[in-house]
Every structure is written in structure tokens, then in C-alpha cells.
PDB file of C-alpha atoms in Angstrom:
ATOM      1  CA  MET A  47      -2.304  63.930 -10.824  1.00 35.00           C
ATOM      2  CA  GLY A  48       0.383  61.774 -10.228  1.00 37.00           C
ATOM      3  CA  THR A  49      -0.240  57.996 -11.696  1.00 37.00           C
ATOM      4  CA  VAL A  50      -1.551  54.471 -10.105  1.00 38.00           C
ATOM      5  CA  VAL A  51       1.774  53.887  -8.654  1.00 41.00           C
ATOM      6  CA  ASP A  52       2.903  57.050  -7.648  1.00 41.00           C
ATOM      7  CA  ALA A  53      -0.492  57.306  -5.360  1.00 37.00           C
ATOM      8  CA  VAL A  54      -0.297  53.264  -3.771  1.00 40.00           C
ATOM      9  CA  ASN A  55       3.976  54.338  -3.328  1.00 43.00           C
ATOM     10  CA  LYS A  56       2.834  57.523  -1.565  1.00 41.00           C
ATOM     11  CA  GLY A  57       4.781  56.830   2.652  1.00 35.00           C
ATOM     12  CA  ALA A  58       5.160  53.261   1.674  1.00 40.00           C
ATOM     13  CA  ASN A  59       8.127  51.389   1.542  1.00 44.00           C
ATOM     14  CA  GLY A  60       6.422  47.662   0.359  1.00 48.00           C
ATOM     15  CA  SER A  61      10.361  46.686  -1.107  1.00 58.00           C
ATOM     16  CA  ALA A  62      11.168  44.622   0.996  1.00 74.00           C
ATOM     17  CA  PRO A  63      10.596  40.770   1.121  1.00 77.00           C
ATOM     18  CA  ILE A  64       7.503  39.200   3.006  1.00 80.00           C
ATOM     19  CA  ASN A  65       9.823  38.034   6.173  1.00 77.00           C
ATOM     20  CA  LYS A  66       7.795  35.377   7.669  1.00 86.00           C
ATOM     21  CA  LYS A  67       7.897  31.578   6.269  1.00 91.00           C
ATOM     22  CA  VAL A  68       4.776  30.958   3.621  1.00 95.00           C
ATOM     23  CA  THR A  69       3.307  28.780   1.466  1.00 96.00           C
ATOM     24  CA  VAL A  70       1.664  30.100  -1.621  1.00 97.00           C
ATOM     25  CA  VAL A  71      -0.260  28.936  -4.620  1.00 98.00           C
ATOM     26  CA  PHE A  72      -1.149  30.830  -7.886  1.00 97.00           C
ATOM     27  CA  VAL A  73      -4.759  30.110  -9.449  1.00 95.00           C
ATOM     28  CA  LEU A  74      -5.474  30.943 -12.450  1.00 93.00           C
ATOM     29  CA  GLY A  75      -7.787  30.824 -14.681  1.00 90.00           C
ATOM     30  CA  GLY A  76     -10.158  32.983 -17.533  1.00 85.00           C
ATOM     31  CA  PRO A  77     -12.872  35.020 -15.679  1.00 82.00           C
ATOM     32  CA  GLY A  78     -15.963  32.909 -14.835  1.00 84.00           C
ATOM     33  CA  SER A  79     -13.704  29.284 -14.926  1.00 90.00           C
ATOM     34  CA  GLY A  80     -15.004  29.072 -11.282  1.00 89.00           C
ATOM     35  CA  LYS A  81     -11.355  29.855  -9.490  1.00 89.00           C
ATOM     36  CA  GLY A  82     -12.855  32.135  -6.422  1.00 87.00           C
ATOM     37  CA  THR A  83     -16.049  28.976  -5.657  1.00 91.00           C
ATOM     38  CA  GLN A  84     -13.089  26.108  -5.431  1.00 95.00           C
ATOM     39  CA  CYS A  85     -10.681  28.810  -3.470  1.00 94.00           C
ATOM     40  CA  ALA A  86     -14.023  29.131  -0.809  1.00 94.00           C
ATOM     41  CA  ASN A  87     -13.653  25.093  -0.995  1.00 96.00           C
ATOM     42  CA  ILE A  88     -10.159  25.122  -0.512  1.00 97.00           C
ATOM     43  CA  VAL A  89      -9.808  27.684   2.495  1.00 97.00           C
ATOM     44  CA  GLU A  90     -12.536  25.661   3.591  1.00 96.00           C
ATOM     45  CA  HIS A  91     -11.408  21.920   3.723  1.00 96.00           C
ATOM     46  CA  PHE A  92      -7.366  22.586   4.048  1.00 97.00           C
ATOM     47  CA  GLY A  93      -7.042  26.336   5.840  1.00 96.00           C
ATOM     48  CA  TYR A  94      -5.794  28.287   2.830  1.00 98.00           C
ATOM     49  CA  THR A  95      -5.747  32.007   3.930  1.00 97.00           C
ATOM     50  CA  HIS A  96      -7.873  32.977   0.287  1.00 96.00           C
ATOM     51  CA  LEU A  97      -6.089  37.082  -1.146  1.00 95.00           C
ATOM     52  CA  SER A  98      -8.107  37.412  -4.377  1.00 89.00           C
ATOM     53  CA  ALA A  99      -6.383  40.451  -6.578  1.00 84.00           C
ATOM     54  CA  GLY A 100     -10.101  41.861  -8.245  1.00 82.00           C
ATOM     55  CA  ASP A 101     -11.173  41.441  -4.677  1.00 88.00           C
ATOM     56  CA  LEU A 102      -8.034  43.714  -3.605  1.00 90.00           C
ATOM     57  CA  LEU A 103      -8.296  46.021  -6.520  1.00 89.00           C
ATOM     58  CA  ARG A 104     -12.479  46.318  -6.124  1.00 89.00           C
ATOM     59  CA  ALA A 105     -11.964  47.722  -2.213  1.00 90.00           C
ATOM     60  CA  GLU A 106      -9.719  49.861  -3.119  1.00 85.00           C
ATOM     61  CA  ILE A 107     -11.779  51.001  -6.094  1.00 91.00           C
ATOM     62  CA  LYS A 108     -14.950  50.989  -3.210  1.00 92.00           C
ATOM     63  CA  SER A 109     -12.997  53.178  -1.253  1.00 88.00           C
ATOM     64  CA  GLY A 110     -13.267  56.732  -3.930  1.00 87.00           C
ATOM     65  CA  SER A 111      -9.425  57.058  -3.451  1.00 84.00           C
ATOM     66  CA  GLU A 112      -8.124  58.412  -6.305  1.00 85.00           C
ATOM     67  CA  ASN A 113      -5.973  55.829  -6.523  1.00 79.00           C
ATOM     68  CA  GLY A 114      -9.083  53.426  -7.244  1.00 86.00           C
ATOM     69  CA  THR A 115     -10.912  56.023  -9.339  1.00 90.00           C
ATOM     70  CA  MET A 116      -8.182  54.939 -12.323  1.00 88.00           C
ATOM     71  CA  ILE A 117      -7.536  51.177 -11.004  1.00 88.00           C
ATOM     72  CA  GLN A 118     -11.688  51.465 -11.897  1.00 90.00           C
ATOM     73  CA  ASN A 119     -10.681  53.076 -15.552  1.00 91.00           C
ATOM     74  CA  MET A 120      -8.583  50.832 -15.984  1.00 88.00           C
ATOM     75  CA  ILE A 121     -10.396  47.768 -15.270  1.00 82.00           C
ATOM     76  CA  LYS A 122     -13.877  49.063 -17.386  1.00 85.00           C
ATOM     77  CA  GLU A 123     -11.279  49.457 -20.466  1.00 85.00           C
ATOM     78  CA  GLY A 124      -9.847  45.521 -19.693  1.00 80.00           C
ATOM     79  CA  LYS A 125      -6.959  47.302 -19.171  1.00 81.00           C
ATOM     80  CA  ILE A 126      -4.292  45.060 -16.730  1.00 72.00           C
ATOM     81  CA  VAL A 127      -2.803  46.808 -13.738  1.00 80.00           C
ATOM     82  CA  PRO A 128       0.084  48.209 -12.657  1.00 84.00           C
ATOM     83  CA  SER A 129       1.748  45.275 -10.341  1.00 88.00           C
ATOM     84  CA  GLU A 130       2.672  47.479  -8.063  1.00 87.00           C
ATOM     85  CA  VAL A 131      -0.438  48.265  -6.802  1.00 87.00           C
ATOM     86  CA  THR A 132      -1.665  44.453  -6.927  1.00 89.00           C
ATOM     87  CA  ILE A 133       2.060  43.829  -5.269  1.00 93.00           C
ATOM     88  CA  LYS A 134       1.724  46.150  -2.576  1.00 87.00           C
ATOM     89  CA  LEU A 135      -1.966  44.718  -1.586  1.00 88.00           C
ATOM     90  CA  LEU A 136      -1.346  41.223  -1.607  1.00 93.00           C
ATOM     91  CA  LYS A 137       2.429  41.313   0.309  1.00 92.00           C
ATOM     92  CA  ARG A 138       0.627  44.058   2.550  1.00 87.00           C
ATOM     93  CA  ALA A 139      -2.785  41.508   3.068  1.00 91.00           C
ATOM     94  CA  ILE A 140      -0.183  38.122   3.832  1.00 94.00           C
ATOM     95  CA  GLU A 141       2.327  40.474   6.265  1.00 93.00           C
ATOM     96  CA  GLU A 142      -1.299  41.443   8.129  1.00 91.00           C
ATOM     97  CA  ASN A 143      -2.683  37.449   8.465  1.00 94.00           C
ATOM     98  CA  GLU A 144      -1.245  35.194  10.789  1.00 94.00           C
ATOM     99  CA  ASN A 145      -1.871  31.979   8.765  1.00 97.00           C
ATOM    100  CA  ASP A 146       1.529  31.259   6.537  1.00 96.00           C
ATOM    101  CA  LYS A 147      -1.079  29.074   3.760  1.00 97.00           C
ATOM    102  CA  PHE A 148      -2.209  31.851   0.926  1.00 97.00           C
ATOM    103  CA  LEU A 149      -4.409  30.902  -2.066  1.00 97.00           C
ATOM    104  CA  ILE A 150      -3.599  33.973  -4.736  1.00 96.00           C
ATOM    105  CA  ASP A 151      -6.140  34.047  -7.185  1.00 91.00           C
ATOM    106  CA  GLY A 152      -6.051  36.100 -10.176  1.00 85.00           C
ATOM    107  CA  PHE A 153      -2.550  36.987  -9.557  1.00 90.00           C
ATOM    108  CA  PRO A 154      -0.319  37.222 -11.631  1.00 92.00           C
ATOM    109  CA  ARG A 155      -1.955  38.000 -15.165  1.00 84.00           C
ATOM    110  CA  ASN A 156       1.600  38.352 -17.190  1.00 90.00           C
ATOM    111  CA  GLU A 157       5.010  38.614 -16.807  1.00 92.00           C
ATOM    112  CA  GLU A 158       5.879  41.116 -15.495  1.00 92.00           C
ATOM    113  CA  ASN A 159       3.569  40.360 -12.303  1.00 92.00           C
ATOM    114  CA  ARG A 160       4.984  37.086 -12.125  1.00 94.00           C
ATOM    115  CA  ALA A 161       8.630  38.300 -11.928  1.00 94.00           C
ATOM    116  CA  ALA A 162       8.133  41.065 -10.118  1.00 94.00           C
ATOM    117  CA  PHE A 163       6.066  39.244  -7.263  1.00 94.00           C
ATOM    118  CA  GLU A 164       8.689  36.954  -6.518  1.00 93.00           C
ATOM    119  CA  SER A 165      11.418  39.791  -6.736  1.00 92.00           C
ATOM    120  CA  VAL A 166       9.405  42.114  -4.576  1.00 91.00           C
ATOM    121  CA  THR A 167       7.849  39.386  -2.043  1.00 91.00           C
ATOM    122  CA  GLY A 168      11.132  36.714  -2.237  1.00 91.00           C
ATOM    123  CA  ILE A 169       8.448  34.516  -2.950  1.00 93.00           C
ATOM    124  CA  GLN A 170       8.205  32.038  -5.434  1.00 93.00           C
ATOM    125  CA  PRO A 171       4.241  29.994  -5.745  1.00 96.00           C
ATOM    126  CA  GLU A 172       4.379  26.231  -4.743  1.00 97.00           C
ATOM    127  CA  PHE A 173       2.737  25.792  -7.810  1.00 97.00           C
ATOM    128  CA  VAL A 174       0.117  27.154 -10.115  1.00 97.00           C
ATOM    129  CA  LEU A 175      -3.356  25.564  -9.800  1.00 97.00           C
ATOM    130  CA  PHE A 176      -4.581  25.877 -13.355  1.00 95.00           C
ATOM    131  CA  PHE A 177      -8.121  26.314 -13.854  1.00 95.00           C
ATOM    132  CA  ASP A 178      -8.746  25.594 -18.016  1.00 91.00           C
ATOM    133  CA  CYS A 179     -13.034  26.060 -19.084  1.00 90.00           C
ATOM    134  CA  SER A 180     -13.397  26.968 -22.714  1.00 85.00           C
ATOM    135  CA  GLU A 181     -14.387  30.835 -23.943  1.00 81.00           C
ATOM    136  CA  GLU A 182     -17.700  29.708 -24.587  1.00 83.00           C
ATOM    137  CA  GLU A 183     -18.762  27.974 -21.312  1.00 87.00           C
ATOM    138  CA  MET A 184     -17.066  31.140 -19.509  1.00 86.00           C
ATOM    139  CA  GLN A 185     -19.128  33.854 -21.152  1.00 83.00           C
ATOM    140  CA  LYS A 186     -22.644  31.885 -20.497  1.00 85.00           C
ATOM    141  CA  ARG A 187     -21.329  31.394 -16.556  1.00 85.00           C
ATOM    142  CA  LEU A 188     -20.620  35.224 -16.326  1.00 85.00           C
ATOM    143  CA  LEU A 189     -23.542  36.351 -18.067  1.00 82.00           C
ATOM    144  CA  GLY A 190     -25.553  34.291 -16.478  1.00 78.00           C
ATOM    145  CA  ARG A 191     -24.095  35.083 -12.891  1.00 67.00           C
ATOM    146  CA  ASN A 192     -25.648  37.687 -10.684  1.00 52.00           C
ATOM    147  CA  GLN A 193     -23.129  39.486  -8.479  1.00 53.00           C
ATOM    148  CA  GLY A 194     -23.398  43.077  -9.776  1.00 46.00           C
ATOM    149  CA  ARG A 195     -20.231  43.966 -10.775  1.00 55.00           C
ATOM    150  CA  GLU A 196     -20.419  45.983 -14.056  1.00 54.00           C
ATOM    151  CA  ASP A 197     -18.216  44.353 -15.910  1.00 56.00           C
ATOM    152  CA  ASP A 198     -20.718  41.581 -16.829  1.00 59.00           C
ATOM    153  CA  ASN A 199     -21.345  42.354 -20.058  1.00 72.00           C
ATOM    154  CA  ILE A 200     -20.454  40.984 -23.054  1.00 78.00           C
ATOM    155  CA  GLU A 201     -17.656  43.474 -24.069  1.00 78.00           C
ATOM    156  CA  THR A 202     -15.808  43.689 -21.384  1.00 79.00           C
ATOM    157  CA  ILE A 203     -16.116  40.110 -20.992  1.00 80.00           C
ATOM    158  CA  ARG A 204     -14.608  39.097 -24.061  1.00 81.00           C
ATOM    159  CA  LYS A 205     -11.947  42.311 -23.657  1.00 81.00           C
ATOM    160  CA  ARG A 206     -11.038  40.112 -20.438  1.00 79.00           C
ATOM    161  CA  PHE A 207     -11.162  37.421 -22.048  1.00 82.00           C
ATOM    162  CA  ASN A 208      -8.257  38.620 -24.778  1.00 82.00           C
ATOM    163  CA  VAL A 209      -6.116  40.155 -21.986  1.00 80.00           C
ATOM    164  CA  TYR A 210      -6.048  37.018 -20.706  1.00 81.00           C
ATOM    165  CA  MET A 211      -5.530  34.442 -23.766  1.00 81.00           C
ATOM    166  CA  GLU A 212      -2.159  37.441 -24.898  1.00 83.00           C
ATOM    167  CA  SER A 213      -1.296  37.634 -21.299  1.00 85.00           C
ATOM    168  CA  SER A 214      -2.173  34.856 -18.614  1.00 87.00           C
ATOM    169  CA  LEU A 215      -0.796  31.698 -20.758  1.00 86.00           C
ATOM    170  CA  PRO A 216       2.656  33.109 -20.979  1.00 91.00           C
ATOM    171  CA  VAL A 217       2.360  32.893 -17.485  1.00 94.00           C
ATOM    172  CA  ILE A 218       1.466  28.792 -17.174  1.00 93.00           C
ATOM    173  CA  GLU A 219       3.560  28.234 -19.814  1.00 93.00           C
ATOM    174  CA  TYR A 220       6.500  29.310 -17.725  1.00 95.00           C
ATOM    175  CA  TYR A 221       5.522  27.720 -14.448  1.00 97.00           C
ATOM    176  CA  SER A 222       4.141  24.530 -16.491  1.00 96.00           C
ATOM    177  CA  ALA A 223       7.985  24.293 -17.950  1.00 97.00           C
ATOM    178  CA  LYS A 224       9.282  24.268 -14.168  1.00 96.00           C
ATOM    179  CA  GLY A 225       6.804  21.442 -13.206  1.00 96.00           C
ATOM    180  CA  LYS A 226       5.313  23.333 -11.654  1.00 97.00           C
ATOM    181  CA  VAL A 227       1.405  23.733 -13.187  1.00 97.00           C
ATOM    182  CA  LYS A 228      -0.973  21.222 -11.897  1.00 97.00           C
ATOM    183  CA  LYS A 229      -4.001  21.972 -14.294  1.00 96.00           C
ATOM    184  CA  ILE A 230      -7.871  21.356 -13.670  1.00 95.00           C
ATOM    185  CA  ASP A 231     -10.852  21.244 -16.126  1.00 95.00           C
ATOM    186  CA  ALA A 232     -12.827  23.791 -14.990  1.00 94.00           C
ATOM    187  CA  ALA A 233     -15.237  22.353 -17.500  1.00 91.00           C
ATOM    188  CA  ARG A 234     -17.377  19.826 -15.537  1.00 93.00           C
ATOM    189  CA  PRO A 235     -19.853  20.515 -12.401  1.00 92.00           C
ATOM    190  CA  ILE A 236     -18.730  22.265  -9.267  1.00 93.00           C
ATOM    191  CA  GLY A 237     -18.365  19.019  -7.242  1.00 94.00           C
ATOM    192  CA  GLU A 238     -16.396  17.264  -9.906  1.00 96.00           C
ATOM    193  CA  VAL A 239     -13.715  19.785  -9.980  1.00 95.00           C
ATOM    194  CA  PHE A 240     -13.446  20.226  -6.062  1.00 96.00           C
ATOM    195  CA  GLU A 241     -12.981  16.390  -6.648  1.00 96.00           C
ATOM    196  CA  ALA A 242      -9.787  16.787  -8.861  1.00 96.00           C
ATOM    197  CA  VAL A 243      -8.241  19.935  -6.623  1.00 97.00           C
ATOM    198  CA  LYS A 244      -9.130  17.405  -3.039  1.00 96.00           C
ATOM    199  CA  ALA A 245      -6.699  14.894  -5.003  1.00 96.00           C
ATOM    200  CA  ILE A 246      -4.038  18.019  -5.682  1.00 96.00           C
ATOM    201  CA  PHE A 247      -4.426  19.171  -1.719  1.00 95.00           C
ATOM    202  CA  THR A 248      -4.479  15.652  -0.323  1.00 91.00           C
ATOM    203  CA  PRO A 249      -1.273  14.330   0.524  1.00 80.00           C
ATOM    204  CA  PRO A 250      -0.574  11.071  -0.936  1.00 77.00           C
ATOM    205  CA  LYS A 251      -0.731   7.961   1.370  1.00 71.00           C
ATOM    206  CA  PRO A 252       2.420   6.383   2.505  1.00 62.00           C
ATOM    207  CA  TYR A 253       2.789   2.496   0.423  1.00 51.00           C
ATOM    208  CA  GLY A 254       3.157   0.069   3.037  1.00 43.00           C
ATOM    209  CA  VAL A 255       5.366  -3.546   2.240  1.00 34.00           C
ATOM    210  CA  ILE A 256       3.293  -6.042   0.291  1.00 32.00           C
ATOM    211  CA  VAL A 257       4.484  -8.595   0.771  1.00 34.00           C
ATOM    212  CA  SER A 258       2.714 -11.806  -1.138  1.00 32.00           C
ATOM    213  CA  LEU A 259       1.332 -14.821   0.356  1.00 30.00           C
ATOM    214  CA  SER A 260       0.179 -18.600  -0.848  1.00 35.00           C
ATOM    215  CA  LEU A 261      -3.076 -19.387   1.462  1.00 37.00           C
ATOM    216  CA  ASP A 262      -4.635 -23.067   1.173  1.00 41.00           C
ATOM    217  CA  ILE A 263      -8.143 -24.240   2.247  1.00 40.00           C
ATOM    218  CA  GLY A 264      -7.314 -25.653   4.951  1.00 42.00           C
ATOM    219  CA  CYS A 265      -5.407 -22.488   6.140  1.00 41.00           C
ATOM    220  CA  CYS A 266      -8.189 -20.140   5.148  1.00 41.00           C
ATOM    221  CA  LEU A 267     -10.847 -22.881   6.920  1.00 38.00           C
ATOM    222  CA  ASN A 268      -8.228 -22.983  10.021  1.00 49.00           C
ATOM    223  CA  LEU A 269      -8.807 -18.721  10.300  1.00 43.00           C
ATOM    224  CA  LEU A 270     -12.413 -18.790   9.930  1.00 42.00           C
ATOM    225  CA  LEU A 271     -12.839 -21.542  12.480  1.00 44.00           C
ATOM    226  CA  HIS A 272     -10.266 -20.482  14.951  1.00 48.00           C
ATOM    227  CA  SER A 273      -9.538 -16.608  14.287  1.00 43.00           C
ATOM    228  CA  SER A 274      -5.785 -17.402  13.780  1.00 41.00           C
ATOM    229  CA  PHE A 275      -3.337 -16.504  10.763  1.00 38.00           C
ATOM    230  CA  CYS A 276      -2.125 -19.266   8.671  1.00 40.00           C
ATOM    231  CA  SER A 277       0.083 -19.005   5.567  1.00 41.00           C
ATOM    232  CA  ARG A 278       2.869 -21.326   4.085  1.00 40.00           C
ATOM    233  CA  TYR A 279       5.597 -19.432   1.978  1.00 40.00           C
ATOM    234  CA  GLN A 280       6.489 -22.063  -0.738  1.00 42.00           C
ATOM    235  CA  TYR A 281       9.957 -22.943  -1.468  1.00 39.00           C
ATOM    236  CA  ARG A 282      11.740 -24.253  -4.642  1.00 41.00           C
ATOM    237  CA  GLN A 283      14.651 -26.502  -4.089  1.00 42.00           C
ATOM    238  CA  PHE A 284      17.217 -26.587  -6.960  1.00 40.00           C
TER     239      PHE A 284
END
């Protein structure tokens, strides 16, 4: 029986960079930080395609393949799936989609993921959207949700959080040093979090030219009475 990497690479080319110009935003945060919910909002309002590394992996598990069984066992143990597996799934999803704007949710999970993704795809993220949330709040959310996920139990949640702290935070620090991290306080209510997200994705309005005018009372009255604008520029004679 081969490894996960062997299984996913059988008959696949997978090493050529993506042959189209795309905008990629990495979406990172601990388990239960609300990444998925906010990605859905971004898709609706800003036209991005949401690619969840976790969803792609779970779809592979659901397929019942040998590769999927191996992935399932690694997730149960709280381990990170090899980079080659996730990158191949992400690369295929980007190439097969007609959109050119993508949110990649839950990836890269470590420095190896990051370096391999940039090398294999030839893509660097536009920026990293980081949902910052405490362990206590994330644990409460995960235990309270009802999604039928077998990895939402207290023991596995703690393993996932420990893996996240040890592996994913160095990725955030790497991109932060490049000025590419947009940090969001994810402990707030969903609506408030999205308001902060919208401010990041909404292009800034151009600044207009501000002209300072001195208006006297007579001009103001004239404006009201005759619908005309009168201004008086003050000069100082030296």
C-alpha cells in the first residue's frame, strides 16, 4: 500500500504552475474562528470563489478512496495532511474554475505548505486574512455547533488547536513581516466581524480636492434666496 502522496500523484502531472492570472487571498484562523461563515459573505458581496482546503479533503474522504482513508486517519490523529495532497486538490480547483479571484480557506497550515504552494503554483497571495480568536471562544463554538463532524470532540479539538498554534502561526508571522496580513478580531458577533472584513475588501474612495472657503452671512443668505453660490476669498496685502 502506497502513501497518501503516492496515491494522489498516480497519473498526475501536477507540477506545472497555474497557467492563468489569478488573485488569491489566504484565509487563516484557528478551528472555530468563523472563517467559513465570513468566506461565504465575501463570496456573496465581492465575487470570490471559496476554496476550503478542509472541504476538499473531506470530499476526498467521502469518495471512499484509499487516499481518502489515509487522509481520514491523519485528521483523526490531529496531524497535518502532506502538502502535495492539498496543493494538488487546490490547483485543480483553481484551474477548473472560470473565476480569477479565490479565497483559500485553512491553507497554508505550515511553512512547508506555504513554500510548496508558491513553488508549485507560481502564486503568491494578495494578502492573508487572519481571524484572531481565543482558544476558549473557538472551543465553545466547535462544541456548540451541529455539523455532524466526527472531529468536533473535545480531545480532537484540543489536538487541532495545538497543531494550529505550533504550525500555522509561523506562516502568519512570515506574511506579517511582508506587510501582507490583515488581522480581524473574530471574537465579535458575526455582523461586526463582517463589517471589518468589508472595510478590507472595499476599494478606498479617491480623495477629492478640498478647497477652503470663507463665507460671510450675506453670501449664505444670497445662496438661500437666489440658489447661487457666493464665496469670498480673503487676501492679505503685505
